[in-house]
Amino acid sequence: MTRPVNNQPQRSSKKTDKKRLRKKQAVLVKRCVQALNSNADFFRSKISNTHPSQSAKTQSDGTLKHFKPVRIETVNKSTISEAVDMLESKFTIEEPDQKEEKE
């Protein structure tokens, strides 16, 4: 009696699959960190109106840069009230209750 021959290939070991997955995950994490660094640098430059530094783009060891402190200028109350007056003259906000009363 002969055994039936299986046409299925032998299974590969799980260790190689795990190693391959770990390598893929490590590459993916590295790319994500680089993207976060470049986005943070762009955001920082947009707020402070300066050119983006090259430090975050050249760094490829996977560490996140700390945000540099940014000074935010505040607006006077008179400027805000002028803006509110201007917007009120152009736009009106109606409450849902007011629509029902008009009908």
PDB file of C-alpha atoms in Angstrom:
ATOM      1  CA  MET A   1       0.000   0.000   0.000  1.00  0.00           C
ATOM      2  CA  THR A   2       1.220   3.423  -0.851  1.00  0.00           C
ATOM      3  CA  ARG A   3       0.343   6.639   0.843  1.00  0.00           C
ATOM      4  CA  PRO A   4      -1.473   9.309  -1.131  1.00  0.00           C
ATOM      5  CA  VAL A   5       0.806  12.163  -2.142  1.00  0.00           C
ATOM      6  CA  ASN A   6      -0.296  15.562  -0.926  1.00  0.00           C
ATOM      7  CA  ASN A   7       0.153  18.336  -3.430  1.00  0.00           C
ATOM      8  CA  GLN A   8       0.245  20.961  -0.710  1.00  0.00           C
ATOM      9  CA  PRO A   9       3.628  22.562  -0.020  1.00  0.00           C
ATOM     10  CA  GLN A  10       5.107  22.288   3.431  1.00  0.00           C
ATOM     11  CA  ARG A  11       4.344  25.042   5.866  1.00  0.00           C
ATOM     12  CA  SER A  12       7.055  27.551   6.501  1.00  0.00           C
ATOM     13  CA  SER A  13       8.139  28.084  10.048  1.00  0.00           C
ATOM     14  CA  LYS A  14       6.325  30.718  12.061  1.00  0.00           C
ATOM     15  CA  LYS A  15       9.590  32.248  13.229  1.00  0.00           C
ATOM     16  CA  THR A  16      10.491  33.595   9.808  1.00  0.00           C
ATOM     17  CA  ASP A  17       7.007  35.064   9.403  1.00  0.00           C
ATOM     18  CA  LYS A  18       7.283  36.782  12.777  1.00  0.00           C
ATOM     19  CA  LYS A  19      10.704  38.158  11.893  1.00  0.00           C
ATOM     20  CA  ARG A  20       9.417  39.461   8.583  1.00  0.00           C
ATOM     21  CA  LEU A  21       6.424  41.077  10.302  1.00  0.00           C
ATOM     22  CA  ARG A  22       8.662  42.717  12.905  1.00  0.00           C
ATOM     23  CA  LYS A  23      10.897  44.134  10.177  1.00  0.00           C
ATOM     24  CA  LYS A  24       7.898  45.496   8.283  1.00  0.00           C
ATOM     25  CA  GLN A  25       6.490  47.026  11.459  1.00  0.00           C
ATOM     26  CA  ALA A  26       9.841  48.611  12.316  1.00  0.00           C
ATOM     27  CA  VAL A  27      10.071  50.187   8.861  1.00  0.00           C
ATOM     28  CA  LEU A  28       6.488  51.419   9.114  1.00  0.00           C
ATOM     29  CA  VAL A  29       7.086  52.943  12.554  1.00  0.00           C
ATOM     30  CA  LYS A  30      10.232  54.655  11.294  1.00  0.00           C
ATOM     31  CA  ARG A  31       8.341  56.174   8.355  1.00  0.00           C
ATOM     32  CA  CYS A  32       5.537  57.359  10.632  1.00  0.00           C
ATOM     33  CA  VAL A  33       7.999  59.007  13.014  1.00  0.00           C
ATOM     34  CA  GLN A  34       9.721  60.768  10.118  1.00  0.00           C
ATOM     35  CA  ALA A  35       6.363  62.011   8.835  1.00  0.00           C
ATOM     36  CA  LEU A  36       5.404  63.261  12.300  1.00  0.00           C
ATOM     37  CA  ASN A  37       8.725  65.070  12.640  1.00  0.00           C
ATOM     38  CA  SER A  38       8.334  66.810   9.297  1.00  0.00           C
ATOM     39  CA  ASN A  39       4.693  67.729  10.029  1.00  0.00           C
ATOM     40  CA  ALA A  40       5.629  69.123  13.449  1.00  0.00           C
ATOM     41  CA  ASP A  41       8.448  71.143  11.919  1.00  0.00           C
ATOM     42  CA  PHE A  42       6.133  72.525   9.220  1.00  0.00           C
ATOM     43  CA  PHE A  43       3.471  73.390  11.822  1.00  0.00           C
ATOM     44  CA  ARG A  44       6.042  75.084  14.044  1.00  0.00           C
ATOM     45  CA  SER A  45       7.321  77.155  11.123  1.00  0.00           C
ATOM     46  CA  LYS A  46       3.812  78.128  10.067  1.00  0.00           C
ATOM     47  CA  ILE A  47       2.994  79.453  13.533  1.00  0.00           C
ATOM     48  CA  SER A  48       6.231  81.317  14.114  1.00  0.00           C
ATOM     49  CA  ASN A  49       6.484  82.592  10.490  1.00  0.00           C
ATOM     50  CA  THR A  50      10.001  81.247  10.070  1.00  0.00           C
ATOM     51  CA  HIS A  51      11.507  78.782   7.651  1.00  0.00           C
ATOM     52  CA  PRO A  52      11.395  75.133   8.736  1.00  0.00           C
ATOM     53  CA  SER A  53      14.624  73.905  10.213  1.00  0.00           C
ATOM     54  CA  GLN A  54      16.339  70.968   8.619  1.00  0.00           C
ATOM     55  CA  SER A  55      16.973  69.195  11.935  1.00  0.00           C
ATOM     56  CA  ALA A  56      13.768  67.148  11.972  1.00  0.00           C
ATOM     57  CA  LYS A  57      14.138  66.128   8.345  1.00  0.00           C
ATOM     58  CA  THR A  58      17.737  65.002   8.632  1.00  0.00           C
ATOM     59  CA  GLN A  59      17.246  63.084  11.851  1.00  0.00           C
ATOM     60  CA  SER A  60      16.445  59.461  11.060  1.00  0.00           C
ATOM     61  CA  ASP A  61      17.095  57.657  14.327  1.00  0.00           C
ATOM     62  CA  GLY A  62      13.370  57.544  15.104  1.00  0.00           C
ATOM     63  CA  THR A  63      13.258  59.960  18.054  1.00  0.00           C
ATOM     64  CA  LEU A  64      10.667  62.703  18.210  1.00  0.00           C
ATOM     65  CA  LYS A  65      11.853  66.266  18.496  1.00  0.00           C
ATOM     66  CA  HIS A  66      10.439  68.379  21.291  1.00  0.00           C
ATOM     67  CA  PHE A  67       8.402  71.364  20.266  1.00  0.00           C
ATOM     68  CA  LYS A  68      10.196  74.669  20.526  1.00  0.00           C
ATOM     69  CA  PRO A  69       8.290  77.272  22.542  1.00  0.00           C
ATOM     70  CA  VAL A  70       6.259  79.640  20.388  1.00  0.00           C
ATOM     71  CA  ARG A  71       5.130  83.064  21.539  1.00  0.00           C
ATOM     72  CA  ILE A  72       1.516  83.788  20.664  1.00  0.00           C
ATOM     73  CA  GLU A  73       0.506  87.410  20.286  1.00  0.00           C
ATOM     74  CA  THR A  74      -2.861  88.321  21.796  1.00  0.00           C
ATOM     75  CA  VAL A  75      -5.355  90.823  20.413  1.00  0.00           C
ATOM     76  CA  ASN A  76      -6.821  93.817  22.237  1.00  0.00           C
ATOM     77  CA  LYS A  77     -10.461  93.683  23.320  1.00  0.00           C
ATOM     78  CA  SER A  78     -11.259  96.690  21.140  1.00  0.00           C
ATOM     79  CA  THR A  79     -10.055  94.833  18.048  1.00  0.00           C
ATOM     80  CA  ILE A  80     -12.222  91.846  18.920  1.00  0.00           C
ATOM     81  CA  SER A  81     -15.290  94.020  19.510  1.00  0.00           C
ATOM     82  CA  GLU A  82     -14.731  95.779  16.153  1.00  0.00           C
ATOM     83  CA  ALA A  83     -14.548  92.410  14.421  1.00  0.00           C
ATOM     84  CA  VAL A  84     -17.737  91.256  16.167  1.00  0.00           C
ATOM     85  CA  ASP A  85     -19.557  94.437  15.125  1.00  0.00           C
ATOM     86  CA  MET A  86     -18.440  93.995  11.528  1.00  0.00           C
ATOM     87  CA  LEU A  87     -19.566  90.359  11.471  1.00  0.00           C
ATOM     88  CA  GLU A  88     -22.908  91.189  13.092  1.00  0.00           C
ATOM     89  CA  SER A  89     -23.610  93.721  10.358  1.00  0.00           C
ATOM     90  CA  LYS A  90     -22.972  91.104   7.649  1.00  0.00           C
ATOM     91  CA  PHE A  91     -24.388  87.944   9.244  1.00  0.00           C
ATOM     92  CA  THR A  92     -27.327  87.180  11.504  1.00  0.00           C
ATOM     93  CA  ILE A  93     -27.604  84.129  13.688  1.00  0.00           C
ATOM     94  CA  GLU A  94     -31.121  82.874  14.236  1.00  0.00           C
ATOM     95  CA  GLU A  95     -32.026  80.549  17.055  1.00  0.00           C
ATOM     96  CA  PRO A  96     -34.297  77.556  16.242  1.00  0.00           C
ATOM     97  CA  ASP A  97     -37.025  79.035  18.483  1.00  0.00           C
ATOM     98  CA  GLN A  98     -37.091  82.255  16.445  1.00  0.00           C
ATOM     99  CA  LYS A  99     -37.831  80.369  13.215  1.00  0.00           C
ATOM    100  CA  GLU A 100     -40.892  78.733  14.772  1.00  0.00           C
ATOM    101  CA  GLU A 101     -42.214  82.087  16.031  1.00  0.00           C
ATOM    102  CA  LYS A 102     -41.921  83.645  12.556  1.00  0.00           C
ATOM    103  CA  GLU A 103     -44.008  80.879  10.941  1.00  0.00           C
TER     104      GLU A 103
END
